Amino acid sequence: MGRLRCIGVRPEHLLTCFAAHHHEQSTYGATGEAAIIPFGTQFALQLELTRLLPLQSLISKAAESVIDQVRDLQKSGSDAVTELDLVKIFGHNRINPNLARSFRTVVSKSSSTPLCEGISLDTRLGPTVRRALASKEEPYFRMVIQCSFLTSALQTPQIATALHQSFERIAAEAPRDSPLLEIPSEESLFGVLRSCQEQTCEFKWDHLMLAVARTLGLDDGAIFDELPPSILNGLLYMLPIVSSLPEDRLIIIEGFGAISLIIVWAYHILDISVLVKRSTNEGSRETRFGSDSPNLIIEYTNPPASITLLATSKDNTKEVLFHLEPDHDEKAIDSVFKYPALGYGKKVFKSLTIEQSAIEEEMTLLICAHCIAVSRYLRMLPQDTFEDGQIPCIGEIGDEQYQTKESDLKKSISILYISEQRVLEAAMFIFGDRSLTRSNVDQFLNTYHWPLAPSTPPPSRVEAIFRQNKEASEFNWYTLCQLGRYLSVLILAFAHVHDLEACAHLPLLYKYEVLCDHHLTKQLLTWDGKTALGIHESSWVEAVALLMIGHKEKVETTNNRVSLLSDRG
């Protein structure tokens, strides 16, 4: 046996000894002391070691290729074993050949977009997609295209959680000696899903989702619906069965939610015919997707939701094979549909199904006034004062004297100046309305009593409209106040953007409620118009990032400082 001996290492030297039975000479000198070998000869030692124990005889070329592939996957955040686990679920489905061709064409393109001097955004095939596009890897392609779609429509961390729970259920029901007992971790599932998402983001799935909603006569809000994990779980295992046995298997989904997502998945991706039944003011309405007899029937009704797999026969008899319903404590998977930043506020108002344009006009002016009022009371604090979700109490302001008992905090407070004209321009941008004038905004700024909360009466015109519909007034005013606080935080963040037009297409999550976690939003809930409002240097980045990504989970940052952030985190 060889023997490796190490004796103290200096930075510029490698001190080592290697002796072998078949070598008469060693690295020991005449005195028997270990020789000092310059660091530059380490490569020569490695070469010598390779000659003694040639790895080529131990590792085949095929194995080297596999190892390289695994290493590339790890670098991209994916995991080879977990990808195989997901292939076992998604790889059975047959993909619509027309969509498959379009998908391959789009995701295989590479490009380079300059961001600033010395930095560019390069898009090219990642290891997961590269393998999926290989001619002999059809099951991997099926997995990638479906994961790409699901992550474009739903929150990736929540999909990973739902898949992990699905694997756990399978393992719990499987025999002890079954290979299905292996459960991929939630972290590894998230890594694979995120890799599929990042490497295929050039394909725009939302166009198909919107097209389906409009075919059904629904507004854009139809694609915002959440999806219960139990329905996702049912679709994962029922869709491939129906795809393989189209003549004697049928899926029936009852409930209200994620209808566009389900139709795009079943019809556009898997080429399964779908029939949608729903009630309207004009009576019942049926819409077909596909010319064949439907293998998936969606009965668009009120909750609770359920999914059922049936066996059918030629005499039209049906037998229930599997039936799934959401658990009472089951949390639905959130949608990630996004609006462009330009006109975001107007889009959000429409999603609230508020038909009165007068309400939108009044609330737009009220929110602008709220932003300007808030900007006068913002004070910069050290970021560490917000640790663990704590919001420091500054107190009321009078002649810039802070009534705070914490002297150290008092010393660290600094006044934040925001141009009110910039605030107004940011509001015009977010609402997509260039007709906003300072004089109209000042009417609210000088007369309305804050906070913008349900406890404060609405503006007179809004109150007059609510009198006509007393049942909806309380709910609508609560919703409008909530929206007003969230949009105020967003507008103040965009007031710090120098080139607003360059951000026109910045994608922001339609679900503005994610801003409820922002520290300024929490302060505005009880703000009296007199108390100072504390923020820190990352407050505005956090606000925009929350609406770009839609969650705080698994977002990689360094020392809480973000310089570049994609809309996927």
XYZ file of C-alpha atoms in Angstrom:
569
model
C 0.000 0.000 0.000
C 1.060 3.538 -0.625
C 1.407 5.915 2.273
C 0.621 9.640 2.228
C 2.313 11.734 4.905
C 1.590 15.434 5.451
C 3.715 17.682 7.657
C 2.725 21.358 8.098
C 1.844 23.377 4.988
C 3.181 26.821 4.138
C 1.194 28.958 1.642
C 3.828 28.718 -1.101
C 4.699 25.066 -0.653
C 3.108 21.685 -0.594
C 4.727 19.391 1.940
C 3.925 15.791 1.289
C 5.397 12.353 0.849
C 4.205 9.535 -1.302
C 5.836 6.134 -1.153
C 4.812 2.923 -2.850
C 6.085 -0.651 -2.566
C 7.101 -0.809 -6.218
C 8.993 2.531 -6.066
C 12.552 2.344 -4.844
C 12.778 6.130 -4.514
C 10.621 8.271 -2.264
C 10.156 11.970 -1.664
C 12.358 11.720 1.434
C 15.747 13.343 1.147
C 19.061 11.935 2.248
C 18.467 13.031 5.829
C 15.198 11.177 5.988
C 13.230 14.416 6.350
C 10.268 15.031 4.137
C 11.145 17.049 1.046
C 9.572 20.451 0.453
C 7.881 20.485 -2.944
C 6.981 23.791 -4.634
C 3.237 24.347 -5.028
C 3.591 24.514 -8.800
C 4.436 20.806 -8.947
C 1.113 19.775 -7.420
C -0.192 19.139 -10.919
C 2.814 16.857 -11.551
C 1.976 14.902 -8.409
C -1.634 14.580 -9.552
C -0.384 13.349 -12.924
C 1.870 10.799 -11.234
C -1.000 9.627 -9.070
C -3.126 9.240 -12.180
C -0.452 7.040 -13.763
C -0.287 4.890 -10.630
C -4.080 4.558 -10.385
C -5.521 5.362 -13.816
C -9.151 6.447 -13.365
C -9.945 5.773 -17.007
C -9.931 2.082 -16.251
C -12.364 2.630 -13.398
C -14.760 5.134 -14.942
C -16.216 4.542 -18.387
C -16.911 7.282 -20.872
C -20.634 6.722 -20.341
C -20.197 7.173 -16.598
C -18.195 10.355 -17.156
C -21.031 11.696 -19.288
C -23.559 10.910 -16.565
C -21.380 12.547 -13.913
C -21.004 15.679 -16.034
C -24.749 15.812 -16.513
C -25.411 15.424 -12.781
C -22.887 18.163 -12.028
C -24.564 20.528 -14.527
C -27.951 19.808 -12.987
C -26.660 20.573 -9.507
C -25.191 23.872 -10.699
C -28.599 24.856 -12.122
C -30.328 24.026 -8.833
C -31.957 20.846 -10.095
C -31.491 17.253 -8.972
C -31.042 14.202 -11.221
C -32.875 11.731 -8.976
C -35.800 14.070 -8.328
C -36.127 14.771 -12.047
C -36.498 11.020 -12.545
C -39.134 10.922 -9.788
C -41.133 13.599 -11.597
C -40.704 11.825 -14.924
C -42.509 8.864 -13.350
C -45.509 11.147 -12.792
C -45.520 13.406 -15.857
C -43.745 11.156 -18.374
C -46.821 9.021 -19.160
C -48.802 11.863 -20.713
C -48.767 12.235 -24.483
C -48.161 15.832 -25.547
C -50.124 17.621 -28.276
C -47.664 17.490 -31.226
C -48.473 21.033 -32.417
C -47.809 22.519 -29.000
C -44.699 20.381 -28.596
C -43.242 21.803 -31.825
C -43.984 25.381 -30.766
C -42.503 24.799 -27.322
C -39.306 23.248 -28.715
C -38.851 26.122 -31.141
C -39.262 28.840 -28.518
C -37.205 27.388 -25.663
C -34.323 26.279 -27.883
C -33.536 29.854 -28.940
C -30.622 31.690 -27.344
C -30.156 35.426 -27.033
C -28.170 38.084 -25.213
C -29.745 41.290 -23.897
C -27.431 44.073 -22.616
C -28.531 45.367 -19.205
C -25.777 47.898 -18.612
C -22.091 48.284 -19.375
C -20.353 44.972 -18.798
C -23.542 43.082 -17.810
C -25.898 41.241 -20.145
C -28.733 38.757 -19.712
C -28.008 35.565 -21.652
C -30.714 33.007 -22.391
C -29.622 29.592 -23.581
C -30.430 25.948 -23.004
C -29.989 24.799 -19.427
C -29.117 21.184 -18.591
C -32.696 20.131 -17.766
C -34.159 21.495 -21.000
C -31.161 20.367 -23.047
C -31.804 16.798 -21.969
C -35.567 17.186 -22.538
C -35.024 18.302 -26.133
C -32.810 15.300 -26.946
C -34.509 12.936 -29.394
C -34.348 9.918 -27.078
C -35.623 11.697 -23.983
C -39.350 12.018 -24.715
C -40.460 11.262 -21.090
C -38.189 14.068 -19.848
C -39.652 16.428 -22.428
C -43.159 15.596 -21.220
C -42.111 16.315 -17.657
C -40.439 19.629 -18.518
C -43.289 21.026 -20.616
C -45.893 20.271 -17.937
C -43.741 21.601 -15.094
C -43.060 24.715 -17.187
C -46.788 25.289 -17.516
C -47.685 24.643 -13.892
C -44.928 26.919 -12.569
C -46.029 29.681 -14.946
C -49.533 29.595 -13.477
C -49.069 28.623 -9.809
C -46.697 29.441 -6.961
C -43.660 27.172 -7.310
C -43.027 26.634 -3.560
C -46.658 25.617 -3.093
C -46.527 23.194 -6.045
C -43.422 21.616 -4.474
C -45.283 21.214 -1.181
C -48.288 19.633 -2.911
C -46.082 17.199 -4.864
C -44.156 16.268 -1.719
C -47.421 15.502 0.081
C -48.540 13.445 -2.904
C -45.348 11.354 -2.773
C -45.880 10.889 0.973
C -49.400 9.546 0.425
C -48.175 7.113 -2.221
C -45.403 5.889 0.047
C -47.830 5.444 2.943
C -50.107 3.244 0.827
C -47.355 1.290 -0.958
C -46.104 -2.174 0.187
C -42.977 -2.171 2.346
C -40.753 -3.541 -0.420
C -42.036 -1.095 -3.034
C -39.516 1.268 -4.707
C -42.165 3.988 -4.391
C -41.245 4.361 -0.724
C -38.493 6.809 -1.694
C -39.843 10.335 -1.143
C -38.057 13.302 -2.786
C -37.573 16.228 -0.434
C -39.622 19.377 -0.807
C -36.393 21.317 -1.397
C -35.282 19.069 -4.261
C -38.750 19.227 -5.847
C -38.621 23.004 -5.660
C -35.185 22.957 -7.298
C -36.385 20.901 -10.271
C -39.544 22.987 -10.693
C -37.575 26.224 -10.545
C -35.082 24.914 -13.114
C -37.929 24.058 -15.495
C -39.442 27.470 -14.854
C -36.242 29.448 -15.371
C -35.111 27.527 -18.444
C -38.452 27.770 -20.288
C -39.699 31.237 -19.314
C -39.546 32.424 -22.938
C -42.693 30.402 -23.697
C -45.723 32.582 -22.845
C -48.365 30.313 -21.323
C -50.563 33.210 -20.195
C -51.679 33.810 -23.799
C -53.324 30.378 -23.856
C -54.885 30.971 -20.432
C -56.409 34.270 -21.553
C -57.660 32.752 -24.806
C -59.489 30.006 -22.887
C -61.089 32.528 -20.518
C -62.374 34.593 -23.433
C -63.693 31.512 -25.238
C -65.744 30.787 -22.119
C -66.991 34.379 -22.020
C -65.211 35.066 -18.747
C -63.141 38.106 -17.849
C -59.406 37.945 -17.198
C -60.088 37.223 -13.538
C -60.956 33.627 -14.441
C -57.284 32.777 -14.715
C -56.538 34.086 -11.228
C -58.277 31.235 -9.447
C -56.473 29.099 -6.907
C -56.152 25.356 -7.363
C -56.812 22.980 -4.426
C -53.892 20.528 -3.985
C -56.365 17.624 -3.996
C -57.542 18.571 -7.501
C -53.910 18.873 -8.642
C -53.194 15.473 -7.114
C -56.164 13.955 -8.917
C -55.188 15.439 -12.268
C -51.593 14.194 -11.921
C -52.729 10.562 -11.895
C -56.064 10.683 -13.714
C -54.979 12.580 -16.844
C -52.482 9.905 -17.995
C -55.101 7.189 -17.401
C -57.673 9.024 -19.509
C -55.037 9.747 -22.153
C -54.193 6.025 -22.394
C -57.789 4.758 -22.203
C -59.862 7.482 -23.881
C -62.760 5.191 -24.788
C -63.667 3.964 -21.323
C -62.372 6.526 -18.820
C -63.881 9.886 -17.878
C -62.912 12.638 -15.408
C -65.541 14.881 -13.849
C -64.490 18.012 -11.948
C -67.056 19.916 -9.947
C -66.362 23.300 -8.443
C -65.368 26.869 -9.134
C -61.713 27.623 -9.706
C -58.649 27.295 -11.959
C -60.831 26.500 -14.961
C -58.460 28.083 -17.504
C -55.476 26.232 -16.045
C -57.238 22.852 -16.182
C -58.397 23.354 -19.785
C -54.961 24.470 -21.038
C -53.338 21.488 -19.319
C -55.847 18.890 -20.521
C -56.756 20.210 -23.981
C -53.908 22.382 -25.265
C -51.036 20.353 -23.776
C -52.359 16.773 -23.584
C -54.912 16.940 -26.433
C -57.738 15.633 -24.236
C -61.216 16.815 -25.236
C -62.981 18.914 -22.589
C -66.609 19.893 -22.015
C -67.418 22.831 -19.722
C -70.893 23.172 -18.215
C -71.793 26.359 -16.403
C -74.832 28.364 -15.456
C -75.246 31.969 -16.600
C -77.975 34.587 -16.324
C -79.236 33.390 -19.700
C -79.384 29.766 -18.550
C -77.003 26.806 -18.793
C -74.152 26.999 -21.280
C -71.848 24.318 -22.670
C -68.479 24.948 -24.310
C -66.435 22.232 -26.018
C -62.688 22.102 -26.499
C -61.861 19.422 -29.065
C -63.971 17.547 -31.583
C -63.957 14.113 -29.906
C -66.251 12.934 -27.145
C -65.133 14.646 -23.943
C -62.877 12.747 -21.557
C -62.959 15.603 -19.052
C -66.164 17.329 -17.959
C -65.952 20.459 -15.831
C -69.152 21.435 -14.032
C -68.524 25.068 -13.152
C -70.417 25.320 -9.876
C -69.935 26.773 -6.429
C -67.551 25.022 -4.006
C -66.881 22.479 -2.628
C -64.649 21.172 -5.390
C -64.160 17.500 -6.242
C -62.592 15.321 -8.932
C -63.822 11.867 -9.947
C -62.471 9.199 -12.288
C -65.143 6.981 -13.819
C -65.118 3.849 -15.940
C -67.608 4.100 -18.801
C -69.114 1.457 -21.074
C -70.916 1.400 -24.410
C -74.316 1.275 -22.709
C -73.517 4.617 -20.974
C -73.195 3.104 -17.511
C -70.593 4.724 -15.281
C -68.682 3.313 -12.350
C -66.780 5.496 -9.902
C -63.161 4.351 -9.633
C -61.645 7.222 -7.609
C -63.075 10.311 -5.946
C -61.101 13.117 -4.276
C -62.265 16.165 -2.326
C -60.225 18.890 -0.592
C -59.581 18.458 3.115
C -61.325 20.997 5.330
C -57.980 22.579 6.281
C -56.410 22.350 2.827
C -54.761 25.541 1.602
C -55.204 26.181 -2.112
C -52.210 26.802 -4.380
C -52.053 30.481 -5.324
C -52.054 31.738 -8.880
C -49.119 33.811 -10.206
C -50.814 35.642 -13.051
C -49.290 39.102 -13.507
C -50.152 42.494 -14.960
C -47.667 44.958 -16.488
C -46.723 47.814 -14.154
C -48.085 50.494 -16.493
C -51.799 50.679 -15.707
C -51.547 48.064 -12.948
C -53.922 49.975 -10.655
C -56.639 50.205 -13.302
C -56.377 46.456 -14.008
C -56.673 45.657 -10.320
C -59.805 47.812 -10.003
C -61.405 45.857 -12.844
C -60.557 42.558 -11.162
C -62.627 43.698 -8.165
C -65.699 43.704 -10.461
C -66.605 47.217 -9.350
C -68.855 48.417 -12.142
C -69.142 52.025 -11.067
C -66.513 54.098 -12.883
C -67.218 56.933 -10.450
C -65.854 54.805 -7.603
C -62.658 54.147 -9.549
C -62.210 57.858 -10.273
C -62.752 58.870 -6.642
C -60.493 56.149 -5.267
C -57.727 57.049 -7.721
C -57.681 60.623 -6.419
C -57.966 59.476 -2.802
C -55.033 57.057 -3.179
C -52.893 59.786 -4.808
C -53.677 62.107 -1.899
C -52.901 59.306 0.558
C -49.484 58.751 -1.060
C -48.543 62.437 -0.808
C -49.707 62.614 2.800
C -47.733 59.497 3.707
C -44.595 60.766 1.940
C -44.467 63.735 4.338
C -44.173 61.487 7.366
C -41.681 58.869 6.183
C -38.511 58.559 8.230
C -35.465 56.424 7.476
C -34.356 53.966 10.167
C -31.543 51.401 10.341
C -32.619 48.098 8.818
C -31.775 46.114 11.961
C -34.569 47.900 13.858
C -37.046 45.908 11.741
C -35.617 42.491 12.595
C -37.983 39.644 13.478
C -40.908 41.547 12.005
C -40.804 44.235 14.708
C -41.986 47.712 13.687
C -40.371 50.449 15.798
C -42.642 53.081 17.332
C -41.362 56.562 16.508
C -44.240 58.675 17.806
C -45.798 61.925 16.668
C -43.862 64.625 14.848
C -43.844 68.262 15.852
C -41.264 70.633 14.363
C -39.184 67.550 13.546
C -38.898 66.646 17.248
C -39.580 62.957 17.783
C -41.402 61.918 20.923
C -39.612 58.616 21.378
C -38.332 57.076 24.560
C -35.488 55.240 22.821
C -32.631 57.736 22.610
C -30.480 55.499 20.387
C -33.308 55.125 17.905
C -33.903 58.870 17.995
C -30.322 59.547 16.967
C -30.531 57.154 14.016
C -33.701 58.629 12.479
C -33.284 60.680 9.324
C -35.838 62.614 7.283
C -36.708 61.169 3.882
C -37.501 63.708 1.182
C -39.657 62.509 -1.718
C -40.677 64.945 -4.421
C -44.471 65.196 -4.406
C -44.365 65.709 -8.160
C -42.553 62.380 -8.470
C -45.262 60.766 -6.356
C -47.936 62.179 -8.672
C -46.051 60.947 -11.760
C -45.710 57.485 -10.230
C -49.468 57.458 -9.549
C -50.165 58.421 -13.173
C -47.933 55.519 -14.229
C -49.503 52.909 -11.940
C -53.052 53.967 -12.872
C -52.203 54.536 -16.531
C -53.937 57.919 -16.311
C -52.115 61.041 -17.499
C -55.128 63.240 -16.734
C -54.508 63.292 -12.964
C -53.940 66.852 -11.757
C -52.512 68.138 -8.507
C -55.505 70.445 -7.942
C -57.955 67.505 -7.950
C -55.708 65.496 -5.651
C -55.393 68.439 -3.233
C -59.168 68.414 -2.669
C -58.773 65.062 -0.907
C -55.402 65.901 0.610
C -56.822 68.915 2.461
C -60.188 67.483 3.518
C -59.969 63.735 4.078
C -59.243 62.397 7.565
C -56.824 59.461 7.692
C -56.290 56.520 8.157
C -57.492 54.953 4.943
C -59.350 52.226 6.798
C -62.936 50.902 7.166
C -63.282 52.866 10.418
C -63.048 56.128 8.422
C -66.092 57.067 6.267
C -65.629 56.867 2.477
C -65.612 59.994 0.283
C -69.063 61.513 -0.264
C -69.466 60.337 -3.872
C -68.429 56.795 -2.973
C -70.772 56.845 0.030
C -73.654 57.972 -2.199
C -73.057 55.034 -4.540
C -72.903 52.628 -1.595
C -76.294 53.873 -0.345
C -77.819 52.407 -3.481
C -76.438 48.988 -2.583
C -76.278 48.694 1.206
C -75.477 44.973 1.217
C -72.252 45.457 -0.736
C -71.191 48.770 0.825
C -69.448 47.441 3.930
C -67.528 44.739 2.044
C -66.616 47.027 -0.863
C -65.318 49.845 1.352
C -63.180 47.387 3.323
C -61.733 46.024 0.053
C -61.150 49.491 -1.386
C -59.331 50.654 1.759
C -57.108 47.579 1.641
C -56.372 48.141 -2.042
C -55.663 51.821 -1.367
C -53.026 51.064 1.274
C -51.301 48.472 -0.894
C -51.268 50.669 -4.004
C -49.929 53.555 -1.909
C -46.883 51.488 -0.956
C -46.365 50.506 -4.605
C -46.714 54.084 -5.881
C -44.230 55.375 -3.299
C -41.791 52.675 -4.390
C -42.124 53.701 -8.049
C -41.643 57.353 -7.082
C -37.975 56.368 -6.656
C -37.679 55.047 -10.231
C -35.887 57.488 -12.547
C -37.176 56.032 -15.828
C -40.778 54.905 -15.357
C -41.359 54.146 -19.030
C -38.565 51.576 -18.937
C -40.623 49.708 -16.313
C -43.855 49.699 -18.326
C -43.783 45.933 -18.892
C -42.468 44.967 -15.462
C -44.698 42.008 -14.434
C -46.482 42.489 -11.105
C -48.639 39.877 -9.434
C -52.351 40.580 -9.715
C -52.772 39.378 -6.133
C -51.799 42.619 -4.454
C -52.587 41.143 -1.000
C -49.004 39.839 -0.821
C -48.081 43.365 0.284
C -49.848 42.703 3.595
C -46.457 41.484 4.879
C -44.725 44.769 4.074
C -43.861 46.773 7.187
C -45.188 50.054 5.764
C -48.542 48.453 4.919
C -48.882 47.308 8.531
C -48.212 50.828 9.817
C -50.728 52.396 7.418
C -53.565 50.264 8.813
C -53.685 52.414 11.969
C -51.919 55.563 10.798
C -53.594 58.755 12.082
C -51.964 61.256 9.739
C -49.689 62.593 12.485
C -47.346 59.782 13.476
C -44.023 59.236 11.734
C -43.777 56.128 9.564
C -40.520 54.188 9.665
C -38.902 52.584 6.623
C -35.406 51.281 5.846
C -33.117 51.370 2.817
C -34.568 48.170 1.291
C -38.248 49.019 1.827
C -38.991 49.954 -1.790
C -37.079 47.016 -3.265
C -39.003 44.670 -0.970
C -42.358 46.118 -2.057
C -41.680 45.641 -5.767
C -40.007 42.258 -5.197
C -43.058 40.937 -3.344
C -45.273 41.791 -6.319
C -42.747 40.423 -8.815
C -42.280 37.073 -7.090
C -45.459 36.737 -5.053
C -43.858 35.231 -1.954
C -40.944 35.502 0.457
C -40.104 31.816 0.429
C -36.829 30.542 -1.001
C -35.702 33.878 -2.437
C -31.923 33.918 -2.538
C -30.351 37.202 -1.465
C -26.958 38.136 -0.066
C -26.930 40.146 3.164
C -30.451 41.395 2.371
C -29.064 43.415 -0.560
C -30.507 42.738 -3.985
C -28.965 44.273 -7.098
C -30.690 42.214 -9.779
C -33.886 40.235 -9.324
C -35.893 38.292 -11.898
C -39.682 38.105 -11.797
C -39.250 34.473 -10.705
C -37.023 35.327 -7.736
